[in-house]
């Protein structure tokens, strides 16, 4: 059952504060390395791998992610000898191992013997093996086999000196997040019977089945939202998404539990995908189940502000880790292979991306993968060791990064502290992007990104938190398009504002309850009172349509017929369908204030508003910096703080700083100069 987190992004699992710290300690500093797939190479290649890894400062590699078919060539026949040698050699080279349970991609024999384990699409198509992750997450046959393999791995390597971390599966749900087969249908019914306490009336009520003759009279009649001739039931769809997230998580916990039984000292994680290409798991409910939070991140090549998106992904990951350090399990040294056009990273970009993740809380950066594959679907994916070998720009940058990370070792364990929280929610994301809404242009990721970017551009630190997270440590909370929200989360924001906090809430928030049923009586039902407004009617705009505001800004995408009832208009529409009505409002509540934004502001207007609200809330920037320069601070609870300066521009910049630049060893007294595309990390004096 989906558990909503009750803290700043949930609480990672057992010994969480020390799980990553333990790995870092064993590896002797910031973690550095990548996926290592030696099974793709003759054994003689390994000596060169190890030599180059050591020269690059690699201290951790992920092994075995896709080796199920080699480890278990037939059911219950295990061939561990080759893997023994790999781990022994790594241990001999003093390189630690994040050992995968190898269950990321089932071997061909599983589908051959048990075709019922293959996933089925919404329109009833069975997907075949030939790629990876061809399994139904609810399949008990798959889970039994996976747990059995994880158990065997644990027994085999429990005492191996290289083993420091378990890696369950790989990017769970990346290709098989939703399965609509009969096994899944059965599991969905079981999940619903728990959710609705075996009460079919409660399910009918939650799903609004009086509409379109959908009332079910027996559990057997309940189905996953398979392809249908019309528009599906949104509440059913939402529950199915929750169920699917829970099923993937259950694949993780089933393996984790057997690993914990055999190797209680070794932390267990899996690589999450808190980035824009993936939305199918509610990671707030996953985070407490992981011993440490690990994330994968890849840049979108044609995104001119990809570094801002990287910042958001890192902030979400830190939120999942409850503010604690986390591990970047994968990113790329250069091109990926799965976007339409895959350019390499520019010189210096690999370093800047890595240091940016560290700035935002990572205590390690790993890549996919060590040695570039020559065969298979990813043969044109970049690696730490390119096809052309070690005498290449990329590999030289990899070695240089290893040396840089050694210089940054003292940041390990320090934290990013922010005065601003941004509420982000996977469930609301699923709900707001359902079919048959007022406008297809109200997409969630873009809304969240835009507000996060405005904070980024004002050099303001921000924590990403779950709805319902404790807000008392913050001065400002930003709530972009939180369409679906429950009462408890609303009350947390109300309490925060009454106690003196500032909330900024944007349009199409607080519209439905947790079943995606509209809260009647004037929108936005959940936030009406807090905002001191009510909305009579939505009026989305057509593509290219813009409206002007009397403060000089413009709006697009959305307007609404808004009435004030307690709030004051901060800006009104000068033209368009709502001319003369409020577009921005502010409501003084208790000691604080709740702001509302009723349209999609242009970028400048958004940044202006953010500055104004930050000012009112008394939030100061991390430090003054030119635009296009990112500044982030990590601090030890008792000890120094570090100012990270990332120059995303192609010009030299200067930033106020005083202390020592850890990367160059130079004293910094008052100002630091950072070259185009460069980075600096200053241990601050008297921060
Ligand atoms: C994901 C996977 C890796 C690899 C990379 C390629 O992150 O986890 O196995 O496929 O993508 O970018």
XYZ file of C-alpha atoms in Angstrom, residues 134-650:
517
model
C 11.051 -8.303 -19.863
C 9.145 -9.337 -16.780
C 5.836 -8.634 -15.143
C 6.568 -6.982 -11.771
C 3.701 -8.906 -10.163
C 4.830 -12.295 -11.432
C 5.422 -14.588 -8.484
C 7.479 -16.853 -10.739
C 9.825 -13.965 -11.527
C 9.987 -12.828 -7.924
C 10.697 -16.309 -6.614
C 13.524 -16.780 -9.089
C 14.922 -13.307 -8.361
C 14.827 -13.791 -4.604
C 16.442 -17.200 -4.951
C 19.271 -15.707 -7.004
C 19.708 -12.778 -4.593
C 19.917 -15.285 -1.745
C 22.555 -17.325 -3.547
C 24.560 -14.206 -4.297
C 24.374 -13.154 -0.669
C 25.516 -16.556 0.586
C 28.326 -16.724 -1.932
C 29.745 -13.265 -1.290
C 28.746 -12.535 2.304
C 32.333 -12.498 3.481
C 33.973 -11.217 0.358
C 36.296 -8.316 1.176
C 35.241 -6.363 -1.950
C 31.529 -6.292 -1.084
C 30.397 -2.967 0.433
C 26.924 -2.434 -1.035
C 24.059 -4.395 -2.585
C 22.438 -3.148 -5.772
C 18.986 -4.682 -6.315
C 17.805 -4.954 -9.930
C 18.481 -1.858 -11.990
C 16.332 1.212 -12.530
C 13.285 -0.756 -11.484
C 10.380 -0.033 -13.806
C 12.410 1.741 -16.489
C 10.864 -0.415 -19.215
C 8.156 -2.425 -17.456
C 6.511 -0.065 -14.991
C 2.975 -1.129 -15.889
C 1.837 -4.602 -16.755
C -1.775 -5.352 -17.678
C -1.647 -9.177 -17.817
C -4.012 -11.470 -15.935
C -1.462 -12.018 -13.161
C -1.240 -8.241 -12.707
C -5.023 -7.973 -12.782
C -5.240 -10.453 -9.942
C -2.559 -8.656 -7.966
C -4.307 -5.327 -8.572
C -7.535 -6.748 -7.144
C -5.632 -7.984 -4.101
C -4.063 -4.547 -3.624
C -7.454 -2.852 -3.945
C -9.038 -5.204 -1.423
C -6.455 -4.047 1.096
C -6.751 -0.383 0.147
C -10.539 -0.428 0.425
C -10.719 -2.850 3.355
C -12.538 -5.428 1.252
C -15.406 -3.003 0.818
C -16.603 -2.870 -2.773
C -18.873 0.093 -1.997
C -15.830 2.057 -0.881
C -14.094 1.257 -4.161
C -17.183 2.240 -6.172
C -17.392 5.468 -4.243
C -13.695 6.296 -4.636
C -13.780 5.574 -8.351
C -17.069 7.403 -8.953
C -18.447 4.403 -10.803
C -21.965 5.830 -10.964
C -20.554 7.620 -13.992
C -20.873 5.779 -17.344
C -22.366 2.638 -15.793
C -19.131 1.453 -14.267
C -20.421 0.126 -10.941
C -18.777 -3.188 -10.081
C -20.696 -5.776 -8.070
C -17.989 -8.391 -7.568
C -14.216 -8.131 -7.174
C -13.750 -10.356 -10.238
C -15.248 -7.556 -12.351
C -12.455 -5.173 -11.404
C -9.730 -4.839 -14.042
C -6.574 -2.846 -14.628
C -7.233 0.160 -16.869
C -6.770 -1.759 -20.108
C -7.314 -0.090 -23.465
C -10.984 0.785 -23.862
C -13.050 2.456 -26.556
C -13.435 5.796 -24.755
C -11.711 7.700 -21.946
C -10.828 5.600 -18.926
C -11.807 6.137 -15.306
C -9.243 8.574 -13.806
C -9.527 7.207 -10.269
C -8.981 3.650 -11.478
C -5.984 4.829 -13.493
C -4.537 6.609 -10.483
C -4.956 3.577 -8.235
C -3.352 1.424 -10.906
C -0.347 3.724 -10.979
C -0.082 3.543 -7.192
C -0.375 -0.224 -7.368
C 2.279 -0.445 -10.081
C 4.707 1.668 -8.040
C 4.081 -0.559 -5.036
C 4.633 -3.725 -7.084
C 8.008 -2.492 -8.309
C 8.919 -1.564 -4.769
C 7.854 -5.034 -3.655
C 10.325 -6.506 -6.169
C 12.983 -4.464 -4.379
C 11.954 -5.306 -0.823
C 11.624 -9.029 -1.570
C 15.284 -9.149 -2.602
C 16.361 -6.715 0.073
C 14.863 -8.863 2.806
C 16.813 -11.943 1.815
C 20.009 -9.884 1.516
C 19.458 -8.431 4.964
C 18.967 -11.869 6.452
C 22.246 -13.174 5.051
C 24.392 -10.012 5.205
C 22.870 -7.738 7.850
C 25.916 -5.461 7.799
C 25.836 -4.657 4.092
C 23.521 -1.814 3.051
C 21.032 -2.398 0.245
C 20.039 0.093 -2.412
C 18.795 0.377 -5.955
C 19.370 3.107 -8.516
C 16.419 5.483 -8.708
C 15.625 7.703 -11.680
C 14.694 11.008 -10.117
C 15.019 12.730 -13.453
C 12.714 13.878 -16.132
C 12.542 10.821 -18.273
C 10.864 8.728 -15.568
C 7.752 9.335 -13.536
C 6.312 5.901 -12.816
C 7.338 5.293 -9.212
C 6.329 7.249 -6.145
C 9.817 7.540 -4.722
C 8.563 9.251 -1.549
C 7.160 5.863 -0.568
C 10.282 4.026 -1.755
C 12.873 6.132 0.057
C 12.280 4.726 3.556
C 12.879 1.212 2.210
C 16.387 1.930 0.901
C 19.438 1.904 3.169
C 20.926 4.709 1.141
C 19.574 6.805 -1.703
C 21.213 6.282 -5.079
C 20.178 8.053 -8.261
C 20.923 7.964 -11.972
C 20.990 11.111 -14.039
C 21.423 11.765 -17.745
C 21.337 15.119 -19.474
C 18.905 15.794 -22.266
C 21.145 16.863 -25.134
C 18.840 19.382 -26.764
C 17.946 21.117 -23.495
C 19.803 24.436 -23.392
C 19.324 24.591 -19.622
C 20.130 20.966 -18.889
C 22.346 22.013 -15.967
C 19.314 23.559 -14.258
C 17.415 20.313 -14.702
C 20.433 18.475 -13.271
C 20.173 20.762 -10.238
C 16.523 19.875 -9.777
C 17.184 16.157 -10.110
C 19.913 16.427 -7.481
C 17.627 18.424 -5.185
C 14.871 15.824 -5.528
C 17.386 13.091 -4.739
C 18.588 14.965 -1.652
C 14.939 15.301 -0.628
C 14.539 11.534 -0.936
C 17.594 11.191 1.294
C 15.946 13.506 3.859
C 18.722 16.026 3.290
C 21.484 13.530 3.902
C 24.256 12.780 1.413
C 23.344 10.428 -1.425
C 25.110 8.586 -4.206
C 25.049 9.368 -7.911
C 25.012 5.791 -9.159
C 25.126 6.600 -12.869
C 25.687 9.453 -15.227
C 27.597 9.661 -18.479
C 31.055 10.809 -19.427
C 29.651 11.921 -22.761
C 27.063 10.806 -25.280
C 24.226 8.472 -24.440
C 22.745 6.220 -27.101
C 19.022 6.620 -26.477
C 18.233 10.167 -27.548
C 17.584 11.037 -31.178
C 20.956 12.790 -31.483
C 23.712 12.036 -29.004
C 26.504 14.585 -28.964
C 29.426 14.134 -26.563
C 29.891 16.420 -23.586
C 32.019 19.477 -24.194
C 35.504 19.506 -22.662
C 35.164 20.199 -18.949
C 31.469 19.367 -18.839
C 31.963 15.936 -17.303
C 33.798 17.587 -14.424
C 31.243 20.368 -14.051
C 28.323 17.925 -14.036
C 30.033 15.714 -11.445
C 30.933 18.576 -9.139
C 27.395 19.932 -9.485
C 25.966 16.662 -8.156
C 28.423 16.814 -5.274
C 27.511 20.444 -4.595
C 23.899 19.381 -4.215
C 24.613 16.599 -1.773
C 26.164 13.607 -3.541
C 28.996 11.879 -1.689
C 30.024 9.981 -4.773
C 29.754 10.058 -8.553
C 29.682 6.915 -10.633
C 29.243 6.493 -14.355
C 27.595 4.144 -16.709
C 29.968 2.482 -17.548
C 33.674 1.740 -17.124
C 34.615 0.275 -20.535
C 32.566 1.069 -23.643
C 30.749 -1.993 -25.005
C 31.497 -3.084 -28.540
C 28.339 -5.153 -28.953
C 24.727 -4.791 -27.954
C 22.263 -1.941 -27.845
C 24.595 0.378 -25.940
C 27.717 0.053 -28.095
C 27.545 3.760 -28.942
C 27.134 4.889 -25.335
C 30.052 6.767 -23.835
C 32.128 5.259 -21.033
C 35.025 6.079 -18.715
C 37.253 4.151 -21.077
C 36.159 4.876 -24.657
C 36.483 2.534 -27.653
C 39.631 4.432 -28.626
C 41.296 3.582 -25.308
C 43.031 5.494 -22.535
C 44.832 8.044 -24.675
C 41.702 10.067 -25.273
C 40.260 13.336 -24.074
C 37.440 11.617 -22.209
C 39.686 9.236 -20.339
C 42.088 12.038 -19.464
C 39.127 13.956 -18.036
C 38.094 10.850 -16.118
C 41.553 10.613 -14.546
C 41.573 14.330 -13.772
C 38.163 14.048 -12.134
C 39.446 11.254 -9.912
C 42.223 13.566 -8.750
C 39.743 16.406 -8.164
C 37.519 14.172 -6.075
C 40.474 13.264 -3.894
C 41.009 16.999 -3.296
C 37.345 17.374 -2.310
C 37.374 14.469 0.155
C 36.705 16.667 3.176
C 33.211 17.640 1.958
C 32.042 14.090 2.683
C 29.131 14.085 5.118
C 28.427 17.814 4.899
C 24.881 18.967 4.118
C 23.107 21.509 1.984
C 20.923 23.751 4.131
C 18.028 25.661 2.531
C 15.406 28.129 3.670
C 13.043 27.372 0.802
C 11.058 24.191 0.239
C 9.432 23.166 -3.008
C 6.672 20.580 -2.789
C 6.931 17.877 -5.431
C 4.691 14.860 -5.742
C 4.636 11.881 -8.055
C 0.979 11.066 -7.356
C -0.113 14.579 -8.202
C 2.032 14.358 -11.340
C 0.195 11.200 -12.427
C -3.168 12.778 -11.725
C -2.594 16.156 -13.325
C -1.539 14.597 -16.613
C -4.596 12.385 -17.011
C -6.737 12.650 -20.124
C -9.727 14.934 -20.524
C -8.440 17.873 -18.521
C -9.033 21.566 -19.193
C -5.716 21.884 -21.054
C -3.059 19.497 -22.321
C -0.550 22.276 -21.754
C -0.674 21.925 -17.980
C 2.121 19.398 -17.719
C 3.668 18.894 -14.326
C 7.377 18.632 -14.940
C 7.470 21.940 -16.812
C 5.665 23.746 -14.010
C 7.974 22.378 -11.321
C 11.014 23.034 -13.453
C 10.045 26.622 -14.121
C 9.709 27.503 -10.426
C 12.823 25.611 -9.471
C 14.671 27.406 -12.276
C 13.523 30.783 -10.968
C 15.016 29.902 -7.581
C 18.166 28.635 -9.312
C 18.429 31.905 -11.224
C 18.148 33.924 -8.032
C 20.956 31.831 -6.462
C 18.594 30.538 -3.807
C 18.990 27.108 -2.279
C 15.884 24.940 -2.261
C 14.947 21.597 -0.745
C 12.453 19.436 -2.581
C 10.004 17.880 -0.136
C 6.956 15.626 -0.175
C 3.453 16.927 0.479
C 2.906 16.743 4.219
C 6.606 17.220 4.997
C 7.397 19.274 8.076
C 7.954 22.866 6.946
C 8.784 24.619 10.176
C 12.478 25.003 9.332
C 11.729 26.937 6.144
C 10.771 30.541 5.413
C 9.159 29.987 2.025
C 7.322 27.049 0.490
C 6.667 26.925 -3.254
C 3.789 24.743 -4.385
C 3.677 24.437 -8.190
C 0.465 22.961 -9.624
C -0.223 20.515 -6.806
C -3.456 19.367 -8.426
C -4.086 16.435 -6.079
C -3.536 16.921 -2.388
C -4.843 15.439 0.814
C -6.116 17.278 3.846
C -3.062 16.548 5.995
C -0.708 18.125 3.449
C -2.913 21.214 3.191
C -2.956 21.567 6.965
C 0.841 21.464 7.123
C 1.009 24.393 4.718
C -1.720 26.261 6.613
C 0.116 25.805 9.916
C 3.351 26.930 8.326
C 1.768 30.132 7.005
C -0.083 30.960 10.210
C 3.208 30.636 12.084
C 4.838 33.247 9.865
C 5.853 31.347 6.733
C 5.231 32.453 3.172
C 3.561 30.086 0.701
C 3.471 30.554 -3.057
C 0.857 28.342 -4.706
C 0.255 28.176 -8.436
C -2.816 27.511 -10.568
C -4.570 24.132 -10.852
C -3.459 23.236 -7.315
C -5.762 21.726 -4.711
C -8.395 20.766 -7.269
C -9.096 17.121 -6.365
C -8.958 14.760 -3.399
C -6.730 11.681 -3.257
C -9.167 9.769 -5.499
C -9.029 12.480 -8.175
C -12.584 13.635 -7.330
C -13.152 17.376 -7.681
C -13.537 19.346 -4.445
C -16.694 21.369 -5.142
C -17.733 24.840 -3.979
C -15.302 26.922 -6.063
C -11.740 26.063 -7.005
C -9.164 25.460 -5.593
C -11.142 23.510 -3.017
C -8.198 22.508 -0.870
C -6.516 25.941 -0.785
C -9.514 28.299 -1.091
C -9.468 29.369 2.509
C -5.712 29.700 2.824
C -5.512 31.767 -0.351
C -8.578 33.914 0.380
C -9.891 33.490 -3.154
C -12.330 31.351 -5.086
C -12.335 30.497 -8.738
C -15.575 30.243 -10.644
C -14.328 28.928 -13.960
C -11.065 27.917 -15.646
C -10.192 29.575 -18.898
C -7.166 27.882 -20.438
C -5.555 29.757 -23.304
C -5.000 28.487 -26.809
C -1.465 27.858 -28.102
C 0.381 31.127 -28.745
C -2.335 33.097 -26.889
C -0.920 35.515 -24.330
C -2.461 37.946 -21.898
C -0.903 41.055 -20.386
C -0.727 41.827 -16.690
C -0.762 45.339 -15.282
C 2.640 44.831 -13.637
C 4.334 44.374 -17.001
C 4.322 40.587 -17.021
C 2.514 38.274 -19.401
C 0.560 35.094 -18.899
C 0.030 32.082 -21.125
C -1.455 28.573 -20.911
C -3.995 29.355 -18.216
C -6.292 32.003 -16.788
C -9.289 31.709 -14.520
C -12.273 33.694 -13.316
C -11.019 34.513 -9.842
C -12.914 36.169 -6.977
C -11.152 37.711 -3.996
C -12.453 36.813 -0.565
C -9.839 38.078 1.823
C -6.830 38.176 -0.507
C -5.606 41.287 -2.280
C -4.888 41.529 -5.968
C -1.166 42.010 -6.596
C -1.528 42.102 -10.382
C -4.560 42.046 -12.663
C -5.055 41.165 -16.325
C -4.938 44.175 -18.638
C -6.490 42.232 -21.492
C -7.710 38.796 -22.470
C -10.709 36.845 -21.229
C -10.242 37.877 -17.593
C -9.369 41.569 -18.166
C -9.697 43.467 -14.902
C -9.582 40.346 -12.701
C -6.732 39.301 -10.430
C -3.886 37.197 -11.815
C -1.649 37.354 -8.724
C -2.962 37.551 -5.193
C -1.648 37.742 -1.651
C -3.537 36.779 1.478
C -2.224 37.710 4.904
C -2.889 34.768 7.226
C -1.810 34.717 10.865
C 1.816 35.796 10.947
C 2.473 34.841 7.335
C 1.088 35.138 3.829
C -0.195 32.927 1.031
C 0.440 34.044 -2.544
C -1.419 32.697 -5.568
C -0.404 32.738 -9.210
C -3.364 32.180 -11.533
C -1.573 32.099 -14.884
C 1.648 30.829 -16.427
C 3.984 33.785 -16.015
C 6.730 34.487 -18.513
C 10.233 33.722 -17.230
C 11.113 37.301 -16.299
C 7.855 37.869 -14.475
C 8.317 34.601 -12.610
C 11.815 35.552 -11.481
C 10.563 39.016 -10.464
C 7.815 37.477 -8.393
C 10.219 35.000 -6.809
C 12.544 37.855 -5.828
C 9.673 39.736 -4.276
C 8.443 36.753 -2.314
C 11.963 35.779 -1.196
C 12.412 39.305 -0.002
C 9.183 39.279 1.935
C 10.075 35.918 3.475
C 13.537 37.173 4.418
C 15.400 34.560 2.370
C 18.876 35.541 1.251
C 20.733 34.088 -1.737
C 23.567 31.636 -1.111
C 25.852 34.465 -2.181
C 25.820 37.197 -4.815
C 26.782 35.825 -8.226
C 26.395 36.762 -11.880
C 23.603 35.123 -13.861
C 24.534 31.778 -15.361
C 26.704 31.018 -12.359
C 25.516 28.465 -9.842
C 26.415 28.781 -6.188
C 25.644 26.137 -3.583
C 26.834 25.752 -0.019
C 27.463 22.492 1.849
C 28.255 22.712 5.561
C 29.412 20.339 8.231
C 27.275 20.497 11.332
C 30.379 21.219 13.319
C 33.095 22.280 10.997
C 33.703 24.208 7.838
C 31.350 25.057 5.020
C 32.110 24.874 1.313
C 30.994 27.268 -1.373
C 30.633 25.527 -4.721
C 30.817 27.872 -7.702
C 29.867 26.409 -11.077
C 30.363 28.626 -14.056
C 27.872 27.537 -16.709
C 28.808 30.489 -18.907
C 31.409 30.795 -21.601
